[in-house]
Coordinates of C-alpha atoms in Angstrom, one line a residue:
M930 CA 0.0 0.0 0.0
L931 CA 2.8 2.4 0.8
N932 CA 4.4 1.8 -2.6
E933 CA 1.0 2.5 -4.2
Y934 CA 0.6 5.8 -2.4
L935 CA 4.2 6.9 -3.3
H936 CA 3.6 5.9 -6.9
R937 CA 0.4 7.9 -7.2
F938 CA 2.1 10.9 -5.6
A939 CA 5.0 10.6 -8.0
E940 CA 2.6 10.5 -11.0
K941 CA 1.1 13.8 -9.9
F942 CA 4.5 15.5 -9.6
D943 CA 5.7 17.2 -12.8
P944 CA 8.9 19.2 -12.5
R945 CA 7.6 21.6 -15.1
K946 CA 4.7 22.6 -12.9
T947 CA 4.9 25.6 -10.6
M948 CA 5.0 25.5 -6.8
D949 CA 1.3 26.3 -6.7
Q950 CA 0.6 23.0 -8.4
I951 CA 3.1 21.2 -6.1
Q952 CA 1.3 22.8 -3.2
A953 CA -2.1 21.7 -4.6
C954 CA -0.8 18.2 -5.0
A955 CA 0.5 18.3 -1.4
Q956 CA -3.0 19.3 -0.2
S957 CA -4.7 16.4 -2.0
K958 CA -5.3 13.2 -0.1
E959 CA -2.8 11.2 -2.2
G960 CA -0.2 14.0 -2.0
A961 CA -0.6 14.3 1.8
I962 CA -0.2 10.6 2.3
G963 CA 2.7 10.5 -0.1
I964 CA 4.5 13.3 1.7
T965 CA 3.8 11.8 5.1
A966 CA 5.2 8.5 3.9
A967 CA 8.2 10.2 2.4
L968 CA 8.9 12.2 5.6
A969 CA 8.5 9.0 7.6
L970 CA 11.0 7.2 5.4
I971 CA 13.5 10.2 5.5
A972 CA 13.1 10.4 9.3
G973 CA 13.5 6.6 9.7
A974 CA 16.6 6.7 7.5
A975 CA 18.0 9.7 9.4
I976 CA 17.4 8.0 12.8
Y977 CA 19.0 4.7 11.6
R978 CA 21.9 6.6 10.1
A979 CA 22.4 8.7 13.3
K980 CA 22.6 5.5 15.3
K981 CA 25.3 4.2 13.0
I982 CA 27.4 7.4 12.9
D983 CA 29.7 8.6 15.7
Y984 CA 29.0 12.3 15.9
G985 CA 31.3 12.6 18.8
V986 CA 28.8 14.3 21.1
P987 CA 25.5 13.3 22.7
Q988 CA 22.3 13.3 20.6
V989 CA 18.8 14.5 21.4
P990 CA 16.7 11.3 21.3
A991 CA 14.4 11.0 18.3
S992 CA 10.9 12.2 19.1
G993 CA 7.8 13.4 17.5
L994 CA 5.9 11.9 14.5
F995 CA 9.0 11.8 12.3
G996 CA 11.8 11.6 14.9
S997 CA 12.4 15.3 14.6
S998 CA 12.8 17.7 17.6
T999 CA 11.7 20.8 15.5
D1000 CA 8.2 20.9 17.0
E1001 CA 9.5 20.7 20.5
Y1002 CA 12.0 23.4 19.8
R1003 CA 9.6 25.8 18.1
R1004 CA 6.9 25.4 20.9
D1005 CA 9.4 26.9 23.4
P1006 CA 12.9 27.5 22.2
R1007 CA 14.2 28.6 25.6
A1008 CA 12.8 25.5 27.3
F1009 CA 14.2 23.2 24.6
I1010 CA 17.7 24.8 25.0
T1011 CA 17.7 24.8 28.8
K1012 CA 16.5 21.1 28.9
W1013 CA 18.9 19.6 26.5
E1014 CA 21.9 21.7 27.4
K1015 CA 21.4 20.6 31.0
K1016 CA 21.2 16.9 29.9
L1017 CA 23.7 16.8 27.1
G1018 CA 26.1 19.7 27.6
A1019 CA 27.1 22.8 25.5
V1020 CA 27.4 20.9 22.2
Y1021 CA 25.0 18.2 21.0
G1022 CA 23.3 16.8 18.0
A1023 CA 19.6 16.8 17.0
Q1024 CA 17.2 16.4 14.2
L1025 CA 16.2 20.0 13.6
F1026 CA 14.7 21.9 10.6
G1027 CA 14.6 18.8 8.4
Q1028 CA 18.2 17.8 8.9
H1029 CA 20.7 16.5 11.3
A1030 CA 22.3 19.4 13.1
T1031 CA 25.1 19.9 15.6
V1032 CA 24.1 22.6 18.1
V1033 CA 27.1 24.6 19.4
S1034 CA 27.4 27.0 22.3
G1035 CA 30.1 28.2 24.7
P1036 CA 33.7 28.8 23.6
A1037 CA 33.2 26.2 20.8
V1038 CA 31.3 28.8 18.7
R1039 CA 34.6 30.5 18.0
E1040 CA 35.9 27.3 16.3
V1041 CA 32.9 27.3 14.0
F1042 CA 33.1 31.0 13.0
L1043 CA 36.9 30.8 12.4
N1044 CA 37.0 27.5 10.5
E1045 CA 37.2 28.1 6.7
G1046 CA 35.7 24.7 6.2
F1047 CA 32.3 26.1 7.3
S1048 CA 30.2 28.4 5.1
F1049 CA 27.5 30.5 6.6
T1050 CA 26.3 31.6 3.2
T1051 CA 25.7 27.9 2.2
G1052 CA 23.9 27.3 5.5
I1053 CA 21.5 30.2 5.3
M1054 CA 20.8 29.7 1.6
R1055 CA 19.1 26.3 2.3
A1056 CA 16.4 28.0 4.4
F1057 CA 16.2 31.4 2.7
N1058 CA 18.0 31.7 -0.7
V1059 CA 17.9 35.4 -1.4
T1060 CA 19.8 35.0 -4.6
L1061 CA 17.2 32.8 -6.2
L1062 CA 14.3 34.5 -4.5
T1063 CA 15.2 37.9 -5.9
N1064 CA 16.3 36.6 -9.3
N1065 CA 19.7 38.0 -8.6
L1066 CA 23.0 37.3 -10.3
P1067 CA 24.4 34.0 -9.0
E1068 CA 27.1 33.7 -6.3
T1069 CA 29.6 32.8 -9.0
V1070 CA 29.1 36.3 -10.5
L1071 CA 28.5 38.4 -7.4
G1072 CA 29.7 36.6 -4.3
T1073 CA 29.2 37.5 -0.6
D1074 CA 33.0 38.0 -0.2
E1075 CA 33.0 40.6 -2.9
I1076 CA 30.1 42.5 -1.4
A1077 CA 31.7 42.3 2.1
D1078 CA 35.0 43.7 0.7
A1079 CA 33.2 46.6 -0.9
I1080 CA 31.4 47.5 2.3
K1081 CA 34.7 47.4 4.2
K1082 CA 36.4 49.6 1.5
Y1083 CA 33.7 52.1 0.5
L1084 CA 31.2 52.3 3.3
S1085 CA 32.7 51.8 6.8
P1086 CA 35.7 54.2 6.3
N1087 CA 33.4 57.0 5.2
L1088 CA 30.8 57.0 8.0
K1089 CA 32.2 60.3 9.4
S1090 CA 31.5 62.2 6.2
Y1091 CA 28.2 60.5 5.6
T1092 CA 26.7 61.4 9.0
P1093 CA 25.3 64.9 8.1
R1094 CA 23.4 63.5 5.1
V1095 CA 22.1 60.6 7.2
I1096 CA 20.7 63.0 9.7
D1097 CA 19.2 65.2 7.0
H1098 CA 17.4 62.2 5.3
L1099 CA 16.3 60.7 8.6
E1100 CA 14.6 64.0 9.4
Q1101 CA 13.0 64.0 5.9
G1102 CA 11.7 60.5 6.6
L1103 CA 10.1 61.7 9.8
R1104 CA 8.4 64.6 8.0
E1105 CA 7.1 62.2 5.3
T1106 CA 5.6 59.9 8.0
C1107 CA 4.4 62.5 10.6
G1108 CA 3.9 65.7 8.7
Q1109 CA 3.8 68.8 10.9
V1110 CA 3.4 67.7 14.5
T1111 CA 1.4 70.1 16.6
D1112 CA 2.1 70.8 20.3
E1113 CA -0.5 68.2 21.2
G1114 CA 1.6 65.6 19.5
I1115 CA 0.7 62.7 17.1
T1116 CA -0.1 59.1 17.9
L1117 CA 1.2 56.4 15.5
P1118 CA -0.2 52.8 15.4
H1119 CA 3.4 51.6 15.7
F1120 CA 6.9 52.7 15.0
F1121 CA 7.8 50.7 11.9
P1122 CA 6.5 53.0 9.1
L1123 CA 8.4 55.9 10.7
V1124 CA 11.6 54.0 11.1
Q1125 CA 11.3 52.2 7.8
D1126 CA 10.9 55.4 5.8
A1127 CA 13.6 57.3 7.6
V1128 CA 16.2 54.5 7.3
A1129 CA 15.4 53.9 3.6
R1130 CA 16.0 57.5 2.8
A1131 CA 19.1 57.8 4.9
S1132 CA 20.6 54.6 3.4
A1133 CA 19.7 55.7 -0.1
S1134 CA 21.6 58.9 0.3
V1135 CA 24.7 56.9 1.2
F1136 CA 24.4 54.0 -1.2
V1137 CA 23.3 55.8 -4.4
G1138 CA 23.7 59.5 -3.6
L1139 CA 21.7 62.6 -2.9
E1140 CA 20.0 62.8 -6.3
L1141 CA 18.8 59.2 -6.4
A1142 CA 17.6 59.5 -2.8
K1143 CA 14.9 61.9 -4.2
N1144 CA 13.6 59.1 -6.5
E1145 CA 10.3 57.9 -4.8
A1146 CA 10.2 54.7 -6.8
L1147 CA 13.7 53.8 -5.7
I1148 CA 12.8 54.7 -2.1
D1149 CA 9.7 52.5 -2.4
S1150 CA 12.0 49.5 -3.2
F1151 CA 14.4 50.4 -0.5
K1152 CA 11.5 50.4 2.0
N1153 CA 9.3 47.6 0.8
M1154 CA 11.3 45.1 -1.3
V1155 CA 12.2 42.8 1.6
I1156 CA 8.7 42.8 3.2
Q1157 CA 6.8 42.3 -0.1
I1158 CA 9.1 39.6 -1.5
G1159 CA 9.5 37.9 1.9
S1160 CA 5.7 37.7 2.2
E1161 CA 5.6 35.4 -0.7
V1162 CA 7.7 32.9 1.2
K1163 CA 5.2 31.6 3.7
P1164 CA 6.7 28.8 5.9
I1165 CA 6.0 25.3 4.7
P1166 CA 7.4 23.0 7.4
W1167 CA 7.0 19.8 5.3
L1168 CA 9.5 21.3 2.7
E1169 CA 12.3 21.5 5.2
P1170 CA 13.7 18.0 4.7
F1171 CA 13.7 18.6 0.9
P1172 CA 16.4 21.2 0.1
T1173 CA 16.0 20.6 -3.7
L1174 CA 12.3 21.5 -3.5
M1175 CA 13.2 24.5 -1.3
R1176 CA 15.6 25.7 -4.0
L1177 CA 12.9 25.1 -6.7
R1178 CA 10.4 27.1 -4.7
F1179 CA 12.8 30.1 -4.4
Y1180 CA 13.7 29.8 -8.0
I1181 CA 10.1 29.8 -9.2
I1182 CA 9.2 32.8 -7.0
G1183 CA 12.3 34.7 -8.3
K1184 CA 11.5 34.0 -11.9
M1185 CA 7.7 34.3 -11.9
S1186 CA 6.8 36.8 -9.1
P1187 CA 5.5 40.2 -10.4
V1188 CA 6.6 41.7 -7.1
V1189 CA 10.2 40.7 -7.7
Q1190 CA 10.1 42.0 -11.2
R1191 CA 8.5 45.3 -10.2
H1192 CA 11.2 46.1 -7.7
R1193 CA 14.1 45.1 -10.0
D1194 CA 12.5 47.3 -12.7
Q1195 CA 12.1 50.2 -10.3
L1196 CA 15.7 50.0 -9.3
A1197 CA 16.9 49.7 -12.9
D1198 CA 14.8 52.6 -14.1
A1199 CA 16.0 54.8 -11.3
L1200 CA 19.7 53.9 -11.8
R1201 CA 19.9 54.0 -15.6
P1202 CA 19.9 57.8 -16.3
E1203 CA 22.1 58.6 -13.3
V1204 CA 24.7 55.8 -14.1
D1205 CA 24.8 57.0 -17.8
R1206 CA 25.4 60.5 -16.7
R1207 CA 28.2 59.5 -14.3
L1208 CA 29.9 57.2 -16.8
K1209 CA 29.9 59.9 -19.5
A1210 CA 31.4 62.4 -17.1
L1211 CA 34.1 59.9 -16.2
E1212 CA 34.9 59.1 -19.8
S1213 CA 35.0 62.7 -20.9
G1214 CA 37.2 63.8 -18.1
D1215 CA 34.8 66.8 -17.5
T1216 CA 36.7 69.1 -15.1
N1217 CA 33.4 70.9 -14.2
W1218 CA 31.8 67.7 -13.0
E1219 CA 31.6 67.3 -9.2
R1220 CA 32.2 63.7 -8.3
P1221 CA 29.4 62.2 -6.2
D1222 CA 30.4 60.9 -2.8
D1223 CA 28.5 57.6 -2.4
V1224 CA 28.9 53.9 -2.6
L1225 CA 27.5 53.8 -6.2
Q1226 CA 30.3 56.0 -7.4
D1227 CA 32.9 53.9 -5.8
L1228 CA 31.4 50.8 -7.5
L1229 CA 31.4 52.5 -10.9
E1230 CA 35.1 53.4 -10.5
N1231 CA 36.4 50.2 -9.0
V1232 CA 34.1 47.2 -10.0
T1233 CA 33.6 45.8 -13.5
P1234 CA 30.8 43.4 -14.4
P1235 CA 31.9 40.1 -15.8
A1236 CA 31.7 39.7 -19.6
G1237 CA 28.2 39.4 -20.8
I1238 CA 26.6 41.0 -17.7
D1239 CA 24.8 44.3 -18.2
M1240 CA 26.0 47.1 -15.9
I1241 CA 22.6 48.1 -14.7
D1242 CA 21.6 44.5 -14.0
Y1243 CA 24.9 44.1 -12.1
L1244 CA 24.2 47.2 -10.0
V1245 CA 20.6 46.2 -9.3
S1246 CA 21.9 43.0 -7.9
W1247 CA 24.4 44.9 -5.7
L1248 CA 21.6 47.1 -4.4
T1249 CA 19.3 44.2 -3.8
V1250 CA 21.9 42.5 -1.6
L1251 CA 22.5 45.7 0.3
V1252 CA 18.8 46.3 0.9
F1253 CA 18.2 42.8 2.2
A1254 CA 21.4 42.8 4.3
S1255 CA 21.2 46.3 5.8
I1256 CA 18.1 48.5 5.4
H1257 CA 15.4 46.1 6.5
T1258 CA 17.4 44.7 9.4
T1259 CA 18.5 48.2 10.6
S1260 CA 14.9 49.4 10.5
E1261 CA 13.7 46.3 12.4
N1262 CA 16.4 46.6 15.0
G1263 CA 16.0 50.3 15.4
E1264 CA 12.3 49.8 16.0
V1265 CA 13.0 47.2 18.7
V1266 CA 15.4 49.6 20.5
L1267 CA 12.7 52.3 20.5
Y1268 CA 10.1 49.9 22.0
R1269 CA 12.6 48.8 24.6
L1270 CA 12.9 52.4 25.6
L1271 CA 9.2 52.8 25.8
Q1272 CA 9.1 49.7 28.0
H1273 CA 11.5 51.6 30.3
P1274 CA 10.2 55.2 30.0
E1275 CA 12.5 56.4 32.8
L1276 CA 15.4 56.0 30.4
L1277 CA 14.1 58.6 27.9
D1278 CA 15.0 61.6 30.0
E1279 CA 18.2 60.0 31.1
L1280 CA 19.3 59.6 27.5
Y1281 CA 18.2 63.1 26.7
Q1282 CA 20.3 64.4 29.6
E1283 CA 23.3 62.4 28.3
Q1284 CA 22.9 64.2 25.0
N1285 CA 22.9 67.6 26.7
Q1286 CA 26.0 66.7 28.7
V1287 CA 27.9 65.5 25.6
L1288 CA 26.8 68.6 23.6
E1289 CA 27.7 70.9 26.5
E1290 CA 31.2 69.4 26.7
A1291 CA 31.5 70.0 22.9
G1292 CA 30.7 73.7 23.4
Y1293 CA 27.0 73.6 22.3
D1294 CA 24.0 75.2 24.0
A1295 CA 21.3 72.7 25.2
S1296 CA 18.8 74.2 22.8
V1297 CA 20.6 73.0 19.7
G1298 CA 18.9 70.4 17.5
P1299 CA 20.1 67.1 16.0
E1300 CA 21.7 68.9 13.0
V1301 CA 24.9 69.3 15.1
F1302 CA 25.3 65.6 15.7
T1303 CA 28.5 64.1 14.3
R1304 CA 29.9 60.6 14.4
E1305 CA 32.2 61.6 17.2
L1306 CA 29.3 62.9 19.3
L1307 CA 27.2 59.9 18.6
N1308 CA 30.0 57.6 19.8
K1309 CA 29.9 59.5 23.1
F1310 CA 26.3 58.5 23.8
T1311 CA 27.5 55.5 25.8
K1312 CA 24.2 54.9 27.6
L1313 CA 22.4 54.7 24.3
D1314 CA 25.1 52.3 23.0
S1315 CA 24.5 50.1 26.0
V1316 CA 20.7 50.1 25.3
I1317 CA 21.4 49.0 21.7
R1318 CA 23.8 46.2 22.7
E1319 CA 21.5 44.9 25.5
T1320 CA 18.6 45.0 23.1
A1321 CA 20.6 42.8 20.7
R1322 CA 21.7 40.5 23.5
V1323 CA 18.1 39.6 24.6
R1324 CA 16.7 39.5 21.0
A1325 CA 14.7 36.5 20.2
N1326 CA 17.5 34.6 18.6
Y1327 CA 18.0 31.0 19.8
I1328 CA 19.4 28.2 17.6
T1329 CA 20.4 30.0 14.4
L1330 CA 23.3 31.0 12.2
P1331 CA 23.7 27.7 10.3
H1332 CA 27.3 26.9 9.1
T1333 CA 27.6 24.2 6.5
N1334 CA 30.6 21.9 6.2
I1335 CA 31.6 22.6 2.6
T1336 CA 34.7 20.3 2.7
N1337 CA 34.8 16.6 1.6
H1338 CA 35.8 15.4 5.1
P1339 CA 34.3 15.6 8.6
I1340 CA 35.3 18.7 10.6
V1341 CA 36.1 17.8 14.2
L1342 CA 35.8 20.4 16.9
S1343 CA 38.0 20.4 20.0
C1344 CA 35.1 19.1 22.1
G1345 CA 35.0 16.0 19.8
A1346 CA 31.9 17.0 17.7
R1347 CA 32.1 15.6 14.2
I1348 CA 30.3 17.6 11.5
L1349 CA 30.0 15.5 8.3
P1350 CA 30.4 17.0 4.8
G1351 CA 27.2 18.9 3.8
E1352 CA 25.8 18.9 7.4
N1353 CA 25.2 22.0 9.5
C1354 CA 26.5 23.5 12.7
F1355 CA 23.9 25.8 14.3
I1356 CA 25.0 28.4 16.8
N1357 CA 23.1 28.5 20.1
V1358 CA 23.1 32.2 20.4
Y1359 CA 20.7 32.2 23.4
S1360 CA 23.1 30.2 25.6
N1361 CA 26.1 32.4 24.9
H1362 CA 24.1 35.6 25.4
N1363 CA 22.9 34.2 28.8
D1364 CA 26.1 32.5 30.0
P1365 CA 27.4 34.0 33.3
S1366 CA 30.9 32.7 32.5
L1367 CA 31.0 34.7 29.2
Q1368 CA 29.1 37.9 30.2
L1369 CA 30.8 40.6 32.3
A1370 CA 27.6 41.0 34.3
I1371 CA 26.7 37.8 36.0
D1372 CA 23.3 38.5 37.5
D1373 CA 19.8 38.7 36.0
L1374 CA 20.9 37.7 32.5
N1375 CA 17.4 36.7 31.6
E1376 CA 16.3 40.2 32.2
F1377 CA 16.6 43.3 30.0
K1378 CA 18.9 45.7 31.8
P1379 CA 19.4 48.6 29.4
L1380 CA 22.4 50.1 31.1
R1381 CA 24.2 46.8 31.7
F1382 CA 27.1 47.7 29.4
A1383 CA 27.3 51.5 30.1
G1384 CA 30.9 52.5 31.0
Q1385 CA 32.3 49.1 29.9
E1386 CA 34.6 48.5 27.0
T1387 CA 31.9 46.5 25.2
N1388 CA 30.2 48.7 22.7
A1389 CA 27.4 47.6 20.4
T1390 CA 29.7 46.7 17.5
K1391 CA 32.3 44.8 19.6
I1392 CA 31.9 41.1 18.7
G1393 CA 33.0 38.0 20.7
D1394 CA 31.9 34.8 22.3
S1395 CA 29.5 36.7 24.6
Y1396 CA 28.0 38.8 21.8
L1397 CA 27.1 37.0 18.5
F1398 CA 24.5 39.4 17.1
F1399 CA 26.9 40.4 14.3
G1400 CA 28.7 37.0 14.0
M1401 CA 32.4 36.6 14.6
G1402 CA 35.7 36.4 12.9
K1403 CA 36.6 37.7 9.4
H1404 CA 33.1 36.9 8.3
A1405 CA 31.4 39.0 10.9
C1406 CA 28.9 41.6 9.6
P1407 CA 31.1 44.1 7.8
G1408 CA 28.3 46.8 7.9
R1409 CA 27.8 46.7 11.7
W1410 CA 29.3 50.1 12.2
F1411 CA 26.9 51.7 9.7
A1412 CA 23.9 49.8 11.2
V1413 CA 24.7 50.8 14.7
Q1414 CA 25.4 54.4 13.7
E1415 CA 22.0 54.6 11.9
M1416 CA 20.2 53.2 14.9
K1417 CA 22.0 55.6 17.2
T1418 CA 21.2 58.5 14.9
I1419 CA 17.5 57.9 14.5
V1420 CA 17.0 57.2 18.3
S1421 CA 19.0 60.3 19.2
L1422 CA 17.2 62.4 16.7
L1423 CA 13.8 61.3 17.9
L1424 CA 14.8 62.0 21.6
R1425 CA 16.1 65.4 20.6
K1426 CA 12.9 66.4 18.8
Y1427 CA 10.2 64.7 20.7
R1428 CA 9.0 63.3 24.0
L1429 CA 8.1 59.7 23.4
E1430 CA 5.3 57.8 25.2
S1431 CA 2.9 54.9 24.7
P1432 CA -0.7 54.5 25.9
D1433 CA -0.1 50.7 25.8
T1434 CA 1.8 48.2 27.9
I1435 CA 4.9 47.1 25.9
T1436 CA 5.3 43.4 26.2
F1437 CA 7.9 41.2 24.5
V1438 CA 7.4 37.5 24.1
Q1439 CA 10.0 34.7 24.0
Q1440 CA 9.3 33.0 20.7
E1441 CA 11.6 32.2 17.9
R1442 CA 12.1 35.2 15.6
V1443 CA 9.3 37.2 17.2
F1444 CA 11.3 40.3 17.7
F1445 CA 8.5 42.9 18.2
P1446 CA 6.3 43.5 21.2
L1447 CA 2.7 42.3 21.2
N1448 CA 0.1 44.5 19.6
P1449 CA -1.1 47.1 20.4
C1450 CA 2.0 49.1 20.8
R1451 CA 1.1 52.6 19.8
V1452 CA 3.6 55.5 20.2
K1453 CA 2.9 59.2 20.8
L1454 CA 5.4 61.9 19.7
V1455 CA 5.1 65.3 21.4
P1456 CA 7.4 68.1 20.2
R1457 CA 10.1 68.8 22.8
S1458 CA 10.5 72.4 23.7
P1459 CA 14.1 73.6 23.9
Q1460 CA 15.9 72.8 27.2
A1461 CA 12.9 70.6 28.2

């Protein structure tokens, strides 16, 4: 009977069909039975294989319908981690997310991050292949190392000169969202539209320059591309054990989605006339031409598309990666920081007074606005820096950051863990962020204490075993200085201009990837009078 069900399911599957047809097949009686049978066979094979293989560390016993621990983990990630770390130690194996995984915490995480045999890009692409999903140029044409190098060369060293334009465009974003705020203030349903618009405009001014930052179609893509494309990738748990089908799904969305095509067209249409103008000026040697100071210009002067690749398509792919890697995450994390402050409203005046103190020491009157902020002044807001780092430390990240063994031999960690070729190490971020032996502060690590790191030599960009928010080693997030500066700037700007409050109780939950507080979480902005 099992063979009959699998045969009937196979007859329904046509690789030429779209994922909608595959999904319809999966929802049919025969398809559901076939998938269930296939999952059972895969799980049984995985359990049998795991018993035969020496992984060098204890294994979470097979559980659930298909021997997977994924359901137990997703029901309560913190409870899962606490339970199995207590029983098995800091490094153990488990059937998670449709695969065998080695879960690593403690000092061993450093070995994973620093071992060239592991690839984070390969690991993350299994669950969320941005290249296929956005119909971007393949890794062989535009690799993550190339993008990281460009950020290190053309973005991070220029943050000082970019700060004034970032402030100007953040303020423009506030005006677009809030309009003219009266003395009575304005109440927003939540922070995200405000932060999203402000960060998109500020980032555009740095990535593509002041002129293109005025292009509303480009700003629309900077703001909405990630959310709108990401919304097409609804979780399908039964696909997790089938990486080929996962890739097929991403590929079909990238090739067929009108949302993907619209955003690529918007970026291309915005870039084309500006790129043509700049290239003509470079080729002619026009002495009257004022060279734009932005990442786009650096790319035009230093990066050449491979043969057969159109320049505009190449630049669209660059911007797509930058938008996914920086703008959305910065907006998301900046919003979470603001809600943490609303959860602790006593901090708002304390951070405002910190601003006044720093400004006074720099020779400014307390009535000045955010237009005087510089990178140097922002770096002196140490209490705010502590809030950002602590917000990242308690963020709802648990077992994450997959690193795939891309070698043809097992990788053996010092603890004895053996990771086979093609298998993943997952980093147990939660344990490291709550490990008293790694954290300087050894009490109340399960609590959010916003000033925990104030006055310590552990700023929000400083990575290490105790702080994995930006990764570690040479593959750590190369744009973390830009991201933290943008978060500092928008929070500082809002505190300088407004009194912030919420009529709602701000409550965060401890669920995987649920970063925002429970709704409702309205915010009221009341203009701040000088010296108030």
